[in-house]
mmCIF file of C-alpha atoms in Angstrom:
data_model
loop_
_atom_site.group_PDB
_atom_site.id
_atom_site.type_symbol
_atom_site.label_atom_id
_atom_site.label_comp_id
_atom_site.label_asym_id
_atom_site.label_seq_id
_atom_site.Cartn_x
_atom_site.Cartn_y
_atom_site.Cartn_z
ATOM 1 C CA MET A 62 37.259 34.230 -31.831
ATOM 2 C CA GLU A 63 34.109 32.267 -32.690
ATOM 3 C CA TYR A 64 31.045 32.567 -30.477
ATOM 4 C CA ASN A 65 28.567 29.749 -29.855
ATOM 5 C CA THR A 66 25.845 31.873 -31.418
ATOM 6 C CA GLN A 67 27.796 31.828 -34.679
ATOM 7 C CA GLN A 68 28.046 28.028 -34.703
ATOM 8 C CA ARG A 69 25.344 25.602 -35.762
ATOM 9 C CA LYS A 70 22.487 24.930 -33.364
ATOM 10 C CA LEU A 71 22.932 21.892 -31.139
ATOM 11 C CA PRO A 72 20.178 19.253 -31.365
ATOM 12 C CA LEU A 73 20.572 18.476 -27.636
ATOM 13 C CA PRO A 74 22.275 21.455 -25.970
ATOM 14 C CA GLU A 75 22.251 19.844 -22.512
ATOM 15 C CA TYR A 76 25.253 17.716 -23.544
ATOM 16 C CA GLY A 77 27.282 20.695 -24.709
ATOM 17 C CA ARG A 78 29.343 21.333 -27.823
ATOM 18 C CA SER A 79 32.245 19.086 -26.748
ATOM 19 C CA VAL A 80 30.071 15.950 -26.805
ATOM 20 C CA GLN A 81 28.543 17.091 -30.096
ATOM 21 C CA ASN A 82 32.066 17.406 -31.529
ATOM 22 C CA MET A 83 32.786 13.827 -30.394
ATOM 23 C CA VAL A 84 29.661 12.624 -32.196
ATOM 24 C CA ASP A 85 30.671 14.556 -35.325
ATOM 25 C CA TYR A 86 34.111 12.934 -35.141
ATOM 26 C CA ALA A 87 32.538 9.464 -34.789
ATOM 27 C CA LEU A 88 30.689 10.052 -38.047
ATOM 28 C CA THR A 89 34.017 10.504 -39.847
ATOM 29 C CA ILE A 90 35.553 7.211 -38.620
ATOM 30 C CA GLU A 91 35.632 4.702 -41.497
ATOM 31 C CA ASP A 92 36.497 1.541 -39.528
ATOM 32 C CA ARG A 93 33.229 0.104 -38.168
ATOM 33 C CA GLU A 94 34.759 -1.473 -35.039
ATOM 34 C CA GLU A 95 36.576 1.732 -34.163
ATOM 35 C CA ARG A 96 33.368 3.669 -34.759
ATOM 36 C CA GLN A 97 31.476 1.286 -32.439
ATOM 37 C CA ARG A 98 34.111 1.712 -29.703
ATOM 38 C CA CYS A 99 33.925 5.491 -30.094
ATOM 39 C CA ALA A 100 30.104 5.414 -29.808
ATOM 40 C CA ASN A 101 30.307 3.294 -26.618
ATOM 41 C CA THR A 102 32.799 5.760 -25.128
ATOM 42 C CA ILE A 103 30.571 8.731 -26.003
ATOM 43 C CA VAL A 104 27.540 7.081 -24.372
ATOM 44 C CA ASN A 105 29.581 6.421 -21.214
ATOM 45 C CA ILE A 106 30.657 10.081 -21.137
ATOM 46 C CA MET A 107 27.054 11.204 -21.639
ATOM 47 C CA GLY A 108 25.935 8.953 -18.772
ATOM 48 C CA GLY A 109 28.682 10.346 -16.523
ATOM 49 C CA MET A 110 27.338 13.852 -17.051
ATOM 50 C CA PHE A 111 24.076 12.928 -15.293
ATOM 51 C CA PRO A 112 25.016 10.396 -12.569
ATOM 52 C CA HIS A 113 21.834 11.075 -10.584
ATOM 53 C CA LEU A 114 19.782 9.591 -13.453
ATOM 54 C CA ARG A 115 21.554 6.223 -13.528
ATOM 55 C CA ASP A 116 18.816 4.591 -11.450
ATOM 56 C CA VAL A 117 16.090 5.834 -13.793
ATOM 57 C CA ALA A 118 14.461 3.114 -15.871
ATOM 58 C CA ASP A 119 15.681 2.942 -19.485
ATOM 59 C CA PHE A 120 18.458 5.453 -18.793
ATOM 60 C CA LYS A 121 20.897 3.673 -21.157
ATOM 61 C CA HIS A 122 18.156 3.406 -23.749
ATOM 62 C CA LYS A 123 17.650 7.172 -23.645
ATOM 63 C CA LEU A 124 21.387 7.767 -24.004
ATOM 64 C CA TRP A 125 21.515 5.705 -27.189
ATOM 65 C CA ASP A 126 18.448 7.548 -28.483
ATOM 66 C CA HIS A 127 20.189 10.847 -27.762
ATOM 67 C CA LEU A 128 23.341 9.690 -29.524
ATOM 68 C CA ALA A 129 21.294 8.839 -32.623
ATOM 69 C CA ILE A 130 19.570 12.233 -32.511
ATOM 70 C CA MET A 131 22.879 14.079 -32.140
ATOM 71 C CA ALA A 132 24.250 12.146 -35.122
ATOM 72 C CA ASP A 133 21.110 12.974 -37.125
ATOM 73 C CA PHE A 134 20.519 9.183 -37.383
ATOM 74 C CA LYS A 135 23.545 8.848 -39.701
ATOM 75 C CA LEU A 136 25.828 6.931 -37.327
ATOM 76 C CA ASP A 137 26.220 3.423 -38.745
ATOM 77 C CA ILE A 138 26.795 1.248 -35.662
ATOM 78 C CA ASP A 139 25.178 -1.723 -33.934
ATOM 79 C CA TYR A 140 22.861 -0.099 -31.407
ATOM 80 C CA PRO A 141 22.307 -2.354 -28.365
ATOM 81 C CA VAL A 142 18.694 -1.143 -28.142
ATOM 82 C CA ASP A 143 15.921 -0.199 -30.570
ATOM 83 C CA ILE A 144 16.430 3.524 -31.045
ATOM 84 C CA VAL A 145 13.688 6.038 -31.619
ATOM 85 C CA LYS A 146 12.625 6.627 -35.231
ATOM 86 C CA LYS A 147 13.342 9.990 -36.804
ATOM 87 C CA GLU A 148 9.781 10.226 -38.124
ATOM 88 C CA SER A 149 8.307 9.918 -34.626
ATOM 89 C CA LEU A 150 10.244 13.007 -33.499
ATOM 90 C CA GLU A 151 8.669 15.128 -36.222
ATOM 91 C CA VAL A 152 5.068 14.226 -35.377
ATOM 92 C CA LYS A 153 3.201 17.218 -33.974
ATOM 93 C CA PRO A 154 0.865 16.612 -31.018
ATOM 94 C CA ASP A 155 -2.879 16.880 -31.545
ATOM 95 C CA ARG A 156 -4.385 20.288 -31.010
ATOM 96 C CA ILE A 157 -6.099 20.658 -27.639
ATOM 97 C CA PRO A 158 -9.724 21.696 -28.078
ATOM 98 C CA TYR A 159 -10.383 24.792 -26.003
ATOM 99 C CA SER A 160 -13.920 25.863 -25.220
ATOM 100 C CA GLN A 161 -14.875 28.963 -27.152
ATOM 101 C CA ASN A 162 -17.620 30.127 -24.788
ATOM 102 C CA ASN A 163 -17.443 33.807 -23.995
ATOM 103 C CA ILE A 164 -17.298 34.955 -20.382
ATOM 104 C CA ARG A 165 -19.627 37.915 -19.795
ATOM 105 C CA TYR A 166 -17.558 39.441 -16.989
ATOM 106 C CA ARG A 167 -14.010 38.160 -17.060
ATOM 107 C CA HIS A 168 -13.214 39.227 -13.510
ATOM 108 C CA TYR A 169 -15.854 36.823 -12.167
ATOM 109 C CA GLY A 170 -14.630 33.935 -14.300
ATOM 110 C CA ARG A 171 -16.361 30.843 -15.634
ATOM 111 C CA PHE A 172 -16.709 29.206 -12.218
ATOM 112 C CA VAL A 173 -19.150 31.898 -11.054
ATOM 113 C CA GLN A 174 -21.181 31.642 -14.272
ATOM 114 C CA ASP A 175 -21.477 27.868 -13.848
ATOM 115 C CA MET A 176 -22.521 28.262 -10.199
ATOM 116 C CA ILE A 177 -25.200 30.783 -11.175
ATOM 117 C CA LYS A 178 -26.633 28.292 -13.696
ATOM 118 C CA ILE A 179 -26.900 25.730 -10.890
ATOM 119 C CA ALA A 180 -28.490 28.278 -8.549
ATOM 120 C CA ILE A 181 -31.167 29.192 -11.119
ATOM 121 C CA ASP A 182 -32.559 25.629 -11.131
ATOM 122 C CA TYR A 183 -32.095 25.124 -7.382
ATOM 123 C CA PRO A 184 -35.372 24.668 -5.439
ATOM 124 C CA GLU A 185 -36.527 27.591 -3.302
ATOM 125 C CA GLY A 186 -35.521 27.454 0.341
ATOM 126 C CA GLU A 187 -32.767 28.116 2.853
ATOM 127 C CA GLU A 188 -30.162 26.067 0.936
ATOM 128 C CA ARG A 189 -30.736 28.169 -2.184
ATOM 129 C CA ASN A 190 -30.360 31.368 -0.177
ATOM 130 C CA GLN A 191 -27.098 30.098 1.304
ATOM 131 C CA LEU A 192 -25.837 29.177 -2.180
ATOM 132 C CA LEU A 193 -26.736 32.622 -3.524
ATOM 133 C CA LYS A 194 -25.025 34.263 -0.562
ATOM 134 C CA LEU A 195 -21.852 32.253 -1.213
ATOM 135 C CA ILE A 196 -21.919 33.137 -4.924
ATOM 136 C CA ALA A 197 -22.514 36.850 -4.253
ATOM 137 C CA ASN A 198 -19.729 37.010 -1.640
ATOM 138 C CA HIS A 199 -17.377 35.243 -4.020
ATOM 139 C CA MET A 200 -18.304 37.708 -6.762
ATOM 140 C CA LYS A 201 -17.586 40.621 -4.434
ATOM 141 C CA LYS A 202 -14.184 39.184 -3.575
ATOM 142 C CA ASP A 203 -13.377 38.644 -7.266
ATOM 143 C CA TYR A 204 -14.528 42.162 -8.110
ATOM 144 C CA GLN A 205 -12.282 43.715 -5.456
ATOM 145 C CA ASN A 206 -9.316 41.602 -6.509
ATOM 146 C CA TRP A 207 -9.762 42.970 -10.028
ATOM 147 C CA ASN A 208 -10.652 46.518 -9.040
ATOM 148 C CA LYS A 209 -9.117 47.814 -5.821
ATOM 149 C CA ASP A 210 -11.807 50.474 -5.399
ATOM 150 C CA GLY A 211 -14.734 49.671 -3.119
ATOM 151 C CA VAL A 212 -17.934 48.257 -4.566
ATOM 152 C CA GLU A 213 -21.544 48.611 -3.450
ATOM 153 C CA ASP A 214 -23.401 45.405 -2.658
ATOM 154 C CA GLN A 215 -26.170 46.424 -5.060
ATOM 155 C CA LYS A 216 -23.677 46.481 -7.953
ATOM 156 C CA ILE A 217 -22.753 42.847 -7.222
ATOM 157 C CA LEU A 218 -26.416 41.848 -6.954
ATOM 158 C CA ASP A 219 -27.196 43.650 -10.225
ATOM 159 C CA ASP A 220 -24.394 41.714 -11.954
ATOM 160 C CA LEU A 221 -25.776 38.507 -10.445
ATOM 161 C CA CYS A 222 -29.201 39.377 -11.858
ATOM 162 C CA GLU A 223 -27.730 40.069 -15.300
ATOM 163 C CA LEU A 224 -25.647 36.859 -15.351
ATOM 164 C CA SER A 225 -28.731 34.831 -14.395
ATOM 165 C CA GLY A 226 -30.743 36.344 -17.233
ATOM 166 C CA GLY A 227 -32.963 38.208 -14.781
ATOM 167 C CA LYS A 228 -33.984 35.027 -12.928
ATOM 168 C CA ILE A 229 -32.204 35.921 -9.665
ATOM 169 C CA LYS A 230 -33.302 39.298 -8.319
ATOM 170 C CA LEU A 231 -31.962 40.315 -4.926
ATOM 171 C CA SER A 232 -31.946 43.559 -2.987
ATOM 172 C CA ALA A 233 -29.105 44.955 -0.875
ATOM 173 C CA ASP A 234 -31.655 45.788 1.838
ATOM 174 C CA ASP A 235 -32.341 42.161 2.687
ATOM 175 C CA PHE A 236 -29.157 40.563 1.363
ATOM 176 C CA HIS A 237 -26.016 41.870 3.095
ATOM 177 C CA LEU A 238 -22.627 40.781 1.789
ATOM 178 C CA VAL A 239 -19.503 40.275 3.852
ATOM 179 C CA GLU A 240 -17.132 43.231 3.939
ATOM 180 C CA GLN A 241 -13.867 42.309 2.293
ATOM 181 C CA ARG A 242 -10.833 43.363 4.278
ATOM 182 C CA THR A 243 -7.702 44.490 2.538
ATOM 183 C CA PHE A 244 -4.489 44.290 4.491
ATOM 184 C CA THR A 245 -1.731 46.741 3.702
ATOM 185 C CA PRO A 246 1.707 45.575 4.754
ATOM 186 C CA ARG A 247 3.309 47.664 7.484
ATOM 187 C CA ARG A 248 6.493 49.448 6.570
ATOM 188 C CA ARG A 249 9.483 48.479 8.648
ATOM 189 C CA GLN A 250 11.136 51.242 10.539
ATOM 190 C CA VAL A 251 14.741 51.636 9.597
ATOM 191 C CA ASN A 252 17.073 52.809 12.304
ATOM 192 C CA ASN A 253 19.444 55.264 10.788
ATOM 193 C CA ASN A 254 22.343 55.587 13.188
ATOM 194 C CA ASN A 255 23.992 58.146 10.954
ATOM 195 C CA GLN A 256 21.464 60.774 12.008
ATOM 196 C CA GLN A 257 22.428 60.476 15.640
ATOM 197 C CA LYS A 258 25.206 62.790 16.767
ATOM 198 C CA ARG A 259 28.237 61.004 17.977
ATOM 199 C CA LYS A 260 29.710 62.078 21.250
ATOM 200 C CA TYR A 261 33.503 62.178 21.409
#
């Protein structure tokens, strides 16, 4: 008995090994007209496997592309559409540039650091105090999400001072943060009828 893992890897496994065997057989047909008829039949079978995609634009085009890929672009037939080039499949996408900036405290995240930078340059007044209160409360929530133990408000305000480079100095005496509530799910009571004595 031969397992699939012992056979060669399928280029498009969604069509299965039976369709791949059909494509391999088509490659061995010497008569060009017979080979063309075989290719048309294979494409119809492939389309029947995904009937919900028949209304998708360029569905037939994709099927012919898939046939060419499964035949490793060696199937000599008259394709009714311009098939994809083999070289274009081997092109690697461009590397995405990720920012390499370090986050001082990872549990607060970059969003908090960016907000603190805005708060530093914000003009003095009630709006700045409200912004700082929002940032500090958000920091406290982030801290408790990361560390389930309680945290003193002064610890959050000290971290805020450090992240601002010492430009934002607040005291817990005049800057109270919202208490974060943690909800523990209630355990369901299970009625165990087996423990009750049956009366006969």
